[in-house]
JSON list of N, CA and C in Angstrom, two decimals:
[
{"chain": "A", "resi": 1, "resn": "MET", "atom": "N", "xyz": [-62.56, -95.69, 68.95]},
{"chain": "A", "resi": 1, "resn": "MET", "atom": "CA", "xyz": [-61.64, -95.34, 67.89]},
{"chain": "A", "resi": 1, "resn": "MET", "atom": "C", "xyz": [-60.81, -94.12, 68.27]},
{"chain": "A", "resi": 2, "resn": "LYS", "atom": "N", "xyz": [-61.42, -93.14, 68.88]},
{"chain": "A", "resi": 2, "resn": "LYS", "atom": "CA", "xyz": [-60.70, -91.93, 69.27]},
{"chain": "A", "resi": 2, "resn": "LYS", "atom": "C", "xyz": [-59.62, -92.23, 70.29]},
{"chain": "A", "resi": 3, "resn": "ILE", "atom": "N", "xyz": [-59.91, -93.09, 71.25]},
{"chain": "A", "resi": 3, "resn": "ILE", "atom": "CA", "xyz": [-58.94, -93.43, 72.29]},
{"chain": "A", "resi": 3, "resn": "ILE", "atom": "C", "xyz": [-57.72, -94.10, 71.68]},
{"chain": "A", "resi": 4, "resn": "ALA", "atom": "N", "xyz": [-57.95, -95.02, 70.76]},
{"chain": "A", "resi": 4, "resn": "ALA", "atom": "CA", "xyz": [-56.84, -95.70, 70.10]},
{"chain": "A", "resi": 4, "resn": "ALA", "atom": "C", "xyz": [-55.98, -94.71, 69.33]},
{"chain": "A", "resi": 5, "resn": "TYR", "atom": "N", "xyz": [-56.59, -93.76, 68.67]},
{"chain": "A", "resi": 5, "resn": "TYR", "atom": "CA", "xyz": [-55.86, -92.75, 67.91]},
{"chain": "A", "resi": 5, "resn": "TYR", "atom": "C", "xyz": [-55.02, -91.87, 68.84]},
{"chain": "A", "resi": 6, "resn": "ILE", "atom": "N", "xyz": [-55.60, -91.49, 69.97]},
{"chain": "A", "resi": 6, "resn": "ILE", "atom": "CA", "xyz": [-54.87, -90.67, 70.95]},
{"chain": "A", "resi": 6, "resn": "ILE", "atom": "C", "xyz": [-53.68, -91.45, 71.51]},
{"chain": "A", "resi": 7, "resn": "ARG", "atom": "N", "xyz": [-53.89, -92.73, 71.81]},
{"chain": "A", "resi": 7, "resn": "ARG", "atom": "CA", "xyz": [-52.79, -93.56, 72.30]},
{"chain": "A", "resi": 7, "resn": "ARG", "atom": "C", "xyz": [-51.68, -93.65, 71.26]},
{"chain": "A", "resi": 8, "resn": "THR", "atom": "N", "xyz": [-52.05, -93.79, 70.01]},
{"chain": "A", "resi": 8, "resn": "THR", "atom": "CA", "xyz": [-51.06, -93.85, 68.94]},
{"chain": "A", "resi": 8, "resn": "THR", "atom": "C", "xyz": [-50.25, -92.57, 68.87]},
{"chain": "A", "resi": 9, "resn": "LEU", "atom": "N", "xyz": [-50.92, -91.44, 68.96]},
{"chain": "A", "resi": 9, "resn": "LEU", "atom": "CA", "xyz": [-50.22, -90.16, 68.95]},
{"chain": "A", "resi": 9, "resn": "LEU", "atom": "C", "xyz": [-49.29, -90.02, 70.14]},
{"chain": "A", "resi": 10, "resn": "MET", "atom": "N", "xyz": [-49.76, -90.46, 71.32]},
{"chain": "A", "resi": 10, "resn": "MET", "atom": "CA", "xyz": [-48.93, -90.36, 72.52]},
{"chain": "A", "resi": 10, "resn": "MET", "atom": "C", "xyz": [-47.70, -91.25, 72.40]},
{"chain": "A", "resi": 11, "resn": "ASN", "atom": "N", "xyz": [-47.87, -92.45, 71.84]},
{"chain": "A", "resi": 11, "resn": "ASN", "atom": "CA", "xyz": [-46.73, -93.34, 71.66]},
{"chain": "A", "resi": 11, "resn": "ASN", "atom": "C", "xyz": [-45.73, -92.77, 70.67]},
{"chain": "A", "resi": 12, "resn": "LYS", "atom": "N", "xyz": [-46.23, -92.17, 69.59]},
{"chain": "A", "resi": 12, "resn": "LYS", "atom": "CA", "xyz": [-45.33, -91.53, 68.62]},
{"chain": "A", "resi": 12, "resn": "LYS", "atom": "C", "xyz": [-44.59, -90.38, 69.26]},
{"chain": "A", "resi": 13, "resn": "ARG", "atom": "N", "xyz": [-45.25, -89.62, 70.10]},
{"chain": "A", "resi": 13, "resn": "ARG", "atom": "CA", "xyz": [-44.61, -88.49, 70.77]},
{"chain": "A", "resi": 13, "resn": "ARG", "atom": "C", "xyz": [-43.50, -88.98, 71.70]},
{"chain": "A", "resi": 14, "resn": "ARG", "atom": "N", "xyz": [-43.79, -90.03, 72.47]},
{"chain": "A", "resi": 14, "resn": "ARG", "atom": "CA", "xyz": [-42.77, -90.60, 73.36]},
{"chain": "A", "resi": 14, "resn": "ARG", "atom": "C", "xyz": [-41.58, -91.10, 72.56]},
{"chain": "A", "resi": 15, "resn": "TRP", "atom": "N", "xyz": [-41.86, -91.79, 71.44]},
{"chain": "A", "resi": 15, "resn": "TRP", "atom": "CA", "xyz": [-40.79, -92.29, 70.59]},
{"chain": "A", "resi": 15, "resn": "TRP", "atom": "C", "xyz": [-39.95, -91.13, 70.07]},
{"chain": "A", "resi": 16, "resn": "TYR", "atom": "N", "xyz": [-40.59, -90.07, 69.63]},
{"chain": "A", "resi": 16, "resn": "TYR", "atom": "CA", "xyz": [-39.89, -88.90, 69.10]},
{"chain": "A", "resi": 16, "resn": "TYR", "atom": "C", "xyz": [-39.03, -88.26, 70.19]},
{"chain": "A", "resi": 17, "resn": "GLU", "atom": "N", "xyz": [-39.58, -88.12, 71.40]},
{"chain": "A", "resi": 17, "resn": "GLU", "atom": "CA", "xyz": [-38.81, -87.54, 72.50]},
{"chain": "A", "resi": 17, "resn": "GLU", "atom": "C", "xyz": [-37.62, -88.42, 72.85]},
{"chain": "A", "resi": 18, "resn": "ASP", "atom": "N", "xyz": [-37.81, -89.74, 72.84]},
{"chain": "A", "resi": 18, "resn": "ASP", "atom": "CA", "xyz": [-36.70, -90.66, 73.10]},
{"chain": "A", "resi": 18, "resn": "ASP", "atom": "C", "xyz": [-35.61, -90.51, 72.04]},
{"chain": "A", "resi": 19, "resn": "MET", "atom": "N", "xyz": [-36.02, -90.35, 70.78]},
{"chain": "A", "resi": 19, "resn": "MET", "atom": "CA", "xyz": [-35.05, -90.21, 69.70]},
{"chain": "A", "resi": 19, "resn": "MET", "atom": "C", "xyz": [-34.26, -88.92, 69.83]},
{"chain": "A", "resi": 20, "resn": "ILE", "atom": "N", "xyz": [-34.91, -87.85, 70.24]},
{"chain": "A", "resi": 20, "resn": "ILE", "atom": "CA", "xyz": [-34.20, -86.58, 70.44]},
{"chain": "A", "resi": 20, "resn": "ILE", "atom": "C", "xyz": [-33.14, -86.75, 71.53]},
{"chain": "A", "resi": 21, "resn": "LEU", "atom": "N", "xyz": [-33.53, -87.37, 72.64]},
{"chain": "A", "resi": 21, "resn": "LEU", "atom": "CA", "xyz": [-32.58, -87.59, 73.73]},
{"chain": "A", "resi": 21, "resn": "LEU", "atom": "C", "xyz": [-31.43, -88.49, 73.27]},
{"chain": "A", "resi": 22, "resn": "LEU", "atom": "N", "xyz": [-31.73, -89.49, 72.48]},
{"chain": "A", "resi": 22, "resn": "LEU", "atom": "CA", "xyz": [-30.71, -90.40, 72.01]},
{"chain": "A", "resi": 22, "resn": "LEU", "atom": "C", "xyz": [-29.77, -89.71, 71.03]},
{"chain": "A", "resi": 23, "resn": "ASP", "atom": "N", "xyz": [-30.29, -88.82, 70.22]},
{"chain": "A", "resi": 23, "resn": "ASP", "atom": "CA", "xyz": [-29.45, -88.10, 69.25]},
{"chain": "A", "resi": 23, "resn": "ASP", "atom": "C", "xyz": [-28.38, -87.26, 69.93]},
{"chain": "A", "resi": 24, "resn": "GLU", "atom": "N", "xyz": [-28.60, -86.86, 71.15]},
{"chain": "A", "resi": 24, "resn": "GLU", "atom": "CA", "xyz": [-27.65, -86.03, 71.88]},
{"chain": "A", "resi": 24, "resn": "GLU", "atom": "C", "xyz": [-26.53, -86.85, 72.51]},
{"chain": "A", "resi": 25, "resn": "GLN", "atom": "N", "xyz": [-26.62, -88.17, 72.44]},
{"chain": "A", "resi": 25, "resn": "GLN", "atom": "CA", "xyz": [-25.65, -89.05, 73.09]},
{"chain": "A", "resi": 25, "resn": "GLN", "atom": "C", "xyz": [-24.52, -89.44, 72.14]},
{"chain": "A", "resi": 26, "resn": "PRO", "atom": "N", "xyz": [-23.38, -89.88, 72.71]},
{"chain": "A", "resi": 26, "resn": "PRO", "atom": "CA", "xyz": [-22.28, -90.37, 71.87]},
{"chain": "A", "resi": 26, "resn": "PRO", "atom": "C", "xyz": [-22.69, -91.61, 71.08]},
{"chain": "A", "resi": 27, "resn": "LYS", "atom": "N", "xyz": [-21.96, -91.86, 70.00]},
{"chain": "A", "resi": 27, "resn": "LYS", "atom": "CA", "xyz": [-22.27, -92.97, 69.12]},
{"chain": "A", "resi": 27, "resn": "LYS", "atom": "C", "xyz": [-22.25, -94.31, 69.87]},
{"chain": "A", "resi": 28, "resn": "SER", "atom": "N", "xyz": [-21.34, -94.47, 70.81]},
{"chain": "A", "resi": 28, "resn": "SER", "atom": "CA", "xyz": [-21.25, -95.73, 71.55]},
{"chain": "A", "resi": 28, "resn": "SER", "atom": "C", "xyz": [-22.52, -95.99, 72.36]},
{"chain": "A", "resi": 29, "resn": "ILE", "atom": "N", "xyz": [-23.09, -94.95, 72.93]},
{"chain": "A", "resi": 29, "resn": "ILE", "atom": "CA", "xyz": [-24.34, -95.10, 73.69]},
{"chain": "A", "resi": 29, "resn": "ILE", "atom": "C", "xyz": [-25.48, -95.48, 72.75]},
{"chain": "A", "resi": 30, "resn": "LYS", "atom": "N", "xyz": [-25.52, -94.86, 71.59]},
{"chain": "A", "resi": 30, "resn": "LYS", "atom": "CA", "xyz": [-26.56, -95.19, 70.60]},
{"chain": "A", "resi": 30, "resn": "LYS", "atom": "C", "xyz": [-26.48, -96.67, 70.22]},
{"chain": "A", "resi": 31, "resn": "LYS", "atom": "N", "xyz": [-25.25, -97.16, 70.04]},
{"chain": "A", "resi": 31, "resn": "LYS", "atom": "CA", "xyz": [-25.08, -98.57, 69.67]},
{"chain": "A", "resi": 31, "resn": "LYS", "atom": "C", "xyz": [-25.54, -99.51, 70.78]},
{"chain": "A", "resi": 32, "resn": "VAL", "atom": "N", "xyz": [-25.24, -99.16, 72.02]},
{"chain": "A", "resi": 32, "resn": "VAL", "atom": "CA", "xyz": [-25.66, -99.98, 73.15]},
{"chain": "A", "resi": 32, "resn": "VAL", "atom": "C", "xyz": [-27.19, -100.02, 73.23]},
{"chain": "A", "resi": 33, "resn": "ILE", "atom": "N", "xyz": [-27.81, -98.86, 73.09]},
{"chain": "A", "resi": 33, "resn": "ILE", "atom": "CA", "xyz": [-29.28, -98.80, 73.16]},
{"chain": "A", "resi": 33, "resn": "ILE", "atom": "C", "xyz": [-29.90, -99.62, 72.03]},
{"chain": "A", "resi": 34, "resn": "ARG", "atom": "N", "xyz": [-29.36, -99.50, 70.84]},
{"chain": "A", "resi": 34, "resn": "ARG", "atom": "CA", "xyz": [-29.88, -100.29, 69.71]},
{"chain": "A", "resi": 34, "resn": "ARG", "atom": "C", "xyz": [-29.73, -101.78, 70.00]},
{"chain": "A", "resi": 35, "resn": "TYR", "atom": "N", "xyz": [-28.59, -102.18, 70.53]},
{"chain": "A", "resi": 35, "resn": "TYR", "atom": "CA", "xyz": [-28.36, -103.58, 70.86]},
{"chain": "A", "resi": 35, "resn": "TYR", "atom": "C", "xyz": [-29.36, -104.06, 71.91]},
{"chain": "A", "resi": 36, "resn": "ILE", "atom": "N", "xyz": [-29.57, -103.25, 72.93]},
{"chain": "A", "resi": 36, "resn": "ILE", "atom": "CA", "xyz": [-30.51, -103.61, 74.00]},
{"chain": "A", "resi": 36, "resn": "ILE", "atom": "C", "xyz": [-31.92, -103.77, 73.43]},
{"chain": "A", "resi": 37, "resn": "LYS", "atom": "N", "xyz": [-32.33, -102.86, 72.59]},
{"chain": "A", "resi": 37, "resn": "LYS", "atom": "CA", "xyz": [-33.69, -102.90, 72.04]},
{"chain": "A", "resi": 37, "resn": "LYS", "atom": "C", "xyz": [-33.90, -104.04, 71.06]},
{"chain": "A", "resi": 38, "resn": "GLN", "atom": "N", "xyz": [-32.86, -104.41, 70.31]},
{"chain": "A", "resi": 38, "resn": "GLN", "atom": "CA", "xyz": [-33.07, -105.34, 69.20]},
{"chain": "A", "resi": 38, "resn": "GLN", "atom": "C", "xyz": [-32.51, -106.75, 69.42]},
{"chain": "A", "resi": 39, "resn": "ASP", "atom": "N", "xyz": [-31.35, -106.88, 70.02]},
{"chain": "A", "resi": 39, "resn": "ASP", "atom": "CA", "xyz": [-30.66, -108.17, 69.97]},
{"chain": "A", "resi": 39, "resn": "ASP", "atom": "C", "xyz": [-30.42, -108.85, 71.31]},
{"chain": "A", "resi": 40, "resn": "ALA", "atom": "N", "xyz": [-30.41, -108.13, 72.40]},
{"chain": "A", "resi": 40, "resn": "ALA", "atom": "CA", "xyz": [-29.98, -108.70, 73.68]},
{"chain": "A", "resi": 40, "resn": "ALA", "atom": "C", "xyz": [-31.00, -109.68, 74.24]},
{"chain": "A", "resi": 41, "resn": "SER", "atom": "N", "xyz": [-30.48, -110.80, 74.74]},
{"chain": "A", "resi": 41, "resn": "SER", "atom": "CA", "xyz": [-31.33, -111.78, 75.43]},
{"chain": "A", "resi": 41, "resn": "SER", "atom": "C", "xyz": [-31.58, -111.31, 76.86]},
{"chain": "A", "resi": 42, "resn": "LYS", "atom": "N", "xyz": [-32.44, -112.01, 77.55]},
{"chain": "A", "resi": 42, "resn": "LYS", "atom": "CA", "xyz": [-32.75, -111.65, 78.94]},
{"chain": "A", "resi": 42, "resn": "LYS", "atom": "C", "xyz": [-31.50, -111.72, 79.81]},
{"chain": "A", "resi": 43, "resn": "GLU", "atom": "N", "xyz": [-30.69, -112.75, 79.64]},
{"chain": "A", "resi": 43, "resn": "GLU", "atom": "CA", "xyz": [-29.46, -112.89, 80.43]},
{"chain": "A", "resi": 43, "resn": "GLU", "atom": "C", "xyz": [-28.47, -111.77, 80.09]},
{"chain": "A", "resi": 44, "resn": "GLN", "atom": "N", "xyz": [-28.37, -111.43, 78.82]},
{"chain": "A", "resi": 44, "resn": "GLN", "atom": "CA", "xyz": [-27.47, -110.35, 78.42]},
{"chain": "A", "resi": 44, "resn": "GLN", "atom": "C", "xyz": [-27.93, -109.02, 79.01]},
{"chain": "A", "resi": 45, "resn": "LEU", "atom": "N", "xyz": [-29.24, -108.81, 79.04]},
{"chain": "A", "resi": 45, "resn": "LEU", "atom": "CA", "xyz": [-29.77, -107.58, 79.62]},
{"chain": "A", "resi": 45, "resn": "LEU", "atom": "C", "xyz": [-29.43, -107.47, 81.09]},
{"chain": "A", "resi": 46, "resn": "LYS", "atom": "N", "xyz": [-29.52, -108.59, 81.81]},
{"chain": "A", "resi": 46, "resn": "LYS", "atom": "CA", "xyz": [-29.16, -108.58, 83.23]},
{"chain": "A", "resi": 46, "resn": "LYS", "atom": "C", "xyz": [-27.69, -108.23, 83.42]},
{"chain": "A", "resi": 47, "resn": "GLU", "atom": "N", "xyz": [-26.84, -108.80, 82.59]},
{"chain": "A", "resi": 47, "resn": "GLU", "atom": "CA", "xyz": [-25.41, -108.53, 82.69]},
{"chain": "A", "resi": 47, "resn": "GLU", "atom": "C", "xyz": [-25.08, -107.09, 82.31]},
{"chain": "A", "resi": 48, "resn": "ILE", "atom": "N", "xyz": [-25.72, -106.58, 81.28]},
{"chain": "A", "resi": 48, "resn": "ILE", "atom": "CA", "xyz": [-25.52, -105.18, 80.87]},
{"chain": "A", "resi": 48, "resn": "ILE", "atom": "C", "xyz": [-25.95, -104.25, 81.99]},
{"chain": "A", "resi": 49, "resn": "ARG", "atom": "N", "xyz": [-27.07, -104.55, 82.62]},
{"chain": "A", "resi": 49, "resn": "ARG", "atom": "CA", "xyz": [-27.56, -103.72, 83.73]},
{"chain": "A", "resi": 49, "resn": "ARG", "atom": "C", "xyz": [-26.52, -103.67, 84.85]},
{"chain": "A", "resi": 50, "resn": "LYS", "atom": "N", "xyz": [-25.97, -104.83, 85.21]},
{"chain": "A", "resi": 50, "resn": "LYS", "atom": "CA", "xyz": [-24.96, -104.87, 86.27]},
{"chain": "A", "resi": 50, "resn": "LYS", "atom": "C", "xyz": [-23.75, -104.02, 85.90]},
{"chain": "A", "resi": 51, "resn": "LEU", "atom": "N", "xyz": [-23.28, -104.17, 84.67]},
{"chain": "A", "resi": 51, "resn": "LEU", "atom": "CA", "xyz": [-22.10, -103.42, 84.21]},
{"chain": "A", "resi": 51, "resn": "LEU", "atom": "C", "xyz": [-22.35, -101.92, 84.23]},
{"chain": "A", "resi": 52, "resn": "LEU", "atom": "N", "xyz": [-23.51, -101.51, 83.72]},
{"chain": "A", "resi": 52, "resn": "LEU", "atom": "CA", "xyz": [-23.83, -100.09, 83.68]},
{"chain": "A", "resi": 52, "resn": "LEU", "atom": "C", "xyz": [-24.02, -99.52, 85.08]},
{"chain": "A", "resi": 53, "resn": "ASP", "atom": "N", "xyz": [-24.73, -100.25, 85.93]},
{"chain": "A", "resi": 53, "resn": "ASP", "atom": "CA", "xyz": [-24.94, -99.78, 87.31]},
{"chain": "A", "resi": 53, "resn": "ASP", "atom": "C", "xyz": [-23.61, -99.60, 88.02]},
{"chain": "A", "resi": 54, "resn": "TYR", "atom": "N", "xyz": [-22.70, -100.55, 87.86]},
{"chain": "A", "resi": 54, "resn": "TYR", "atom": "CA", "xyz": [-21.40, -100.47, 88.52]},
{"chain": "A", "resi": 54, "resn": "TYR", "atom": "C", "xyz": [-20.57, -99.30, 87.97]},
{"chain": "A", "resi": 55, "resn": "ALA", "atom": "N", "xyz": [-20.55, -99.16, 86.65]},
{"chain": "A", "resi": 55, "resn": "ALA", "atom": "CA", "xyz": [-19.78, -98.08, 86.04]},
{"chain": "A", "resi": 55, "resn": "ALA", "atom": "C", "xyz": [-20.31, -96.71, 86.47]},
{"chain": "A", "resi": 56, "resn": "ILE", "atom": "N", "xyz": [-21.62, -96.56, 86.52]},
{"chain": "A", "resi": 56, "resn": "ILE", "atom": "CA", "xyz": [-22.23, -95.30, 86.95]},
{"chain": "A", "resi": 56, "resn": "ILE", "atom": "C", "xyz": [-21.93, -95.04, 88.41]},
{"chain": "A", "resi": 57, "resn": "TYR", "atom": "N", "xyz": [-22.03, -96.07, 89.24]},
{"chain": "A", "resi": 57, "resn": "TYR", "atom": "CA", "xyz": [-21.73, -95.93, 90.66]},
{"chain": "A", "resi": 57, "resn": "TYR", "atom": "C", "xyz": [-20.29, -95.46, 90.86]},
{"chain": "A", "resi": 58, "resn": "LYS", "atom": "N", "xyz": [-19.35, -96.10, 90.18]},
{"chain": "A", "resi": 58, "resn": "LYS", "atom": "CA", "xyz": [-17.94, -95.73, 90.33]},
{"chain": "A", "resi": 58, "resn": "LYS", "atom": "C", "xyz": [-17.68, -94.30, 89.85]},
{"chain": "A", "resi": 59, "resn": "ARG", "atom": "N", "xyz": [-18.29, -93.92, 88.75]},
{"chain": "A", "resi": 59, "resn": "ARG", "atom": "CA", "xyz": [-18.08, -92.57, 88.22]},
{"chain": "A", "resi": 59, "resn": "ARG", "atom": "C", "xyz": [-18.65, -91.52, 89.17]},
{"chain": "A", "resi": 60, "resn": "LEU", "atom": "N", "xyz": [-19.84, -91.76, 89.69]},
{"chain": "A", "resi": 60, "resn": "LEU", "atom": "CA", "xyz": [-20.44, -90.82, 90.65]},
{"chain": "A", "resi": 60, "resn": "LEU", "atom": "C", "xyz": [-19.59, -90.71, 91.92]},
{"chain": "A", "resi": 61, "resn": "LYS", "atom": "N", "xyz": [-19.03, -91.82, 92.34]},
{"chain": "A", "resi": 61, "resn": "LYS", "atom": "CA", "xyz": [-18.18, -91.81, 93.52]},
{"chain": "A", "resi": 61, "resn": "LYS", "atom": "C", "xyz": [-16.95, -90.93, 93.28]},
{"chain": "A", "resi": 62, "resn": "VAL", "atom": "N", "xyz": [-16.33, -91.05, 92.12]},
{"chain": "A", "resi": 62, "resn": "VAL", "atom": "CA", "xyz": [-15.17, -90.23, 91.78]},
{"chain": "A", "resi": 62, "resn": "VAL", "atom": "C", "xyz": [-15.57, -88.76, 91.72]},
{"chain": "A", "resi": 63, "resn": "LEU", "atom": "N", "xyz": [-16.70, -88.45, 91.12]},
{"chain": "A", "resi": 63, "resn": "LEU", "atom": "CA", "xyz": [-17.14, -87.06, 91.01]},
{"chain": "A", "resi": 63, "resn": "LEU", "atom": "C", "xyz": [-17.46, -86.47, 92.39]},
{"chain": "A", "resi": 64, "resn": "ASP", "atom": "N", "xyz": [-18.08, -87.29, 93.25]},
{"chain": "A", "resi": 64, "resn": "ASP", "atom": "CA", "xyz": [-18.38, -86.82, 94.61]},
{"chain": "A", "resi": 64, "resn": "ASP", "atom": "C", "xyz": [-17.12, -86.54, 95.41]},
{"chain": "A", "resi": 65, "resn": "GLU", "atom": "N", "xyz": [-16.11, -87.39, 95.23]},
{"chain": "A", "resi": 65, "resn": "GLU", "atom": "CA", "xyz": [-14.84, -87.19, 95.93]},
{"chain": "A", "resi": 65, "resn": "GLU", "atom": "C", "xyz": [-14.15, -85.90, 95.45]},
{"chain": "A", "resi": 66, "resn": "GLY", "atom": "N", "xyz": [-14.32, -85.58, 94.19]},
{"chain": "A", "resi": 66, "resn": "GLY", "atom": "CA", "xyz": [-13.72, -84.38, 93.63]},
{"chain": "A", "resi": 66, "resn": "GLY", "atom": "C", "xyz": [-14.34, -83.11, 94.22]},
{"chain": "A", "resi": 67, "resn": "LYS", "atom": "N", "xyz": [-15.60, -83.16, 94.57]},
{"chain": "A", "resi": 67, "resn": "LYS", "atom": "CA", "xyz": [-16.27, -82.01, 95.18]},
{"chain": "A", "resi": 67, "resn": "LYS", "atom": "C", "xyz": [-15.77, -81.75, 96.58]},
{"chain": "A", "resi": 68, "resn": "GLU", "atom": "N", "xyz": [-15.43, -82.83, 97.29]},
{"chain": "A", "resi": 68, "resn": "GLU", "atom": "CA", "xyz": [-14.99, -82.71, 98.67]},
{"chain": "A", "resi": 68, "resn": "GLU", "atom": "C", "xyz": [-13.57, -82.16, 98.77]},
{"chain": "A", "resi": 69, "resn": "ALA", "atom": "N", "xyz": [-12.75, -82.38, 97.75]},
{"chain": "A", "resi": 69, "resn": "ALA", "atom": "CA", "xyz": [-11.35, -81.96, 97.80]},
{"chain": "A", "resi": 69, "resn": "ALA", "atom": "C", "xyz": [-11.19, -80.47, 97.68]}
]
């Protein structure tokens, strides 16, 4: 019983920490995360991952080029 209670507390803490991090993000990011958690199918998740990975890659590339200039 004690182990289950500790796990519950740990899960609540993780959820709370995730919510704090999410609260600091723009509204559009919050909507995407909500969609991913609640509505997205497996195929949609794969497509979202590709889109996000590519967008992040391109942005980092632009930022890295700016440092070199």
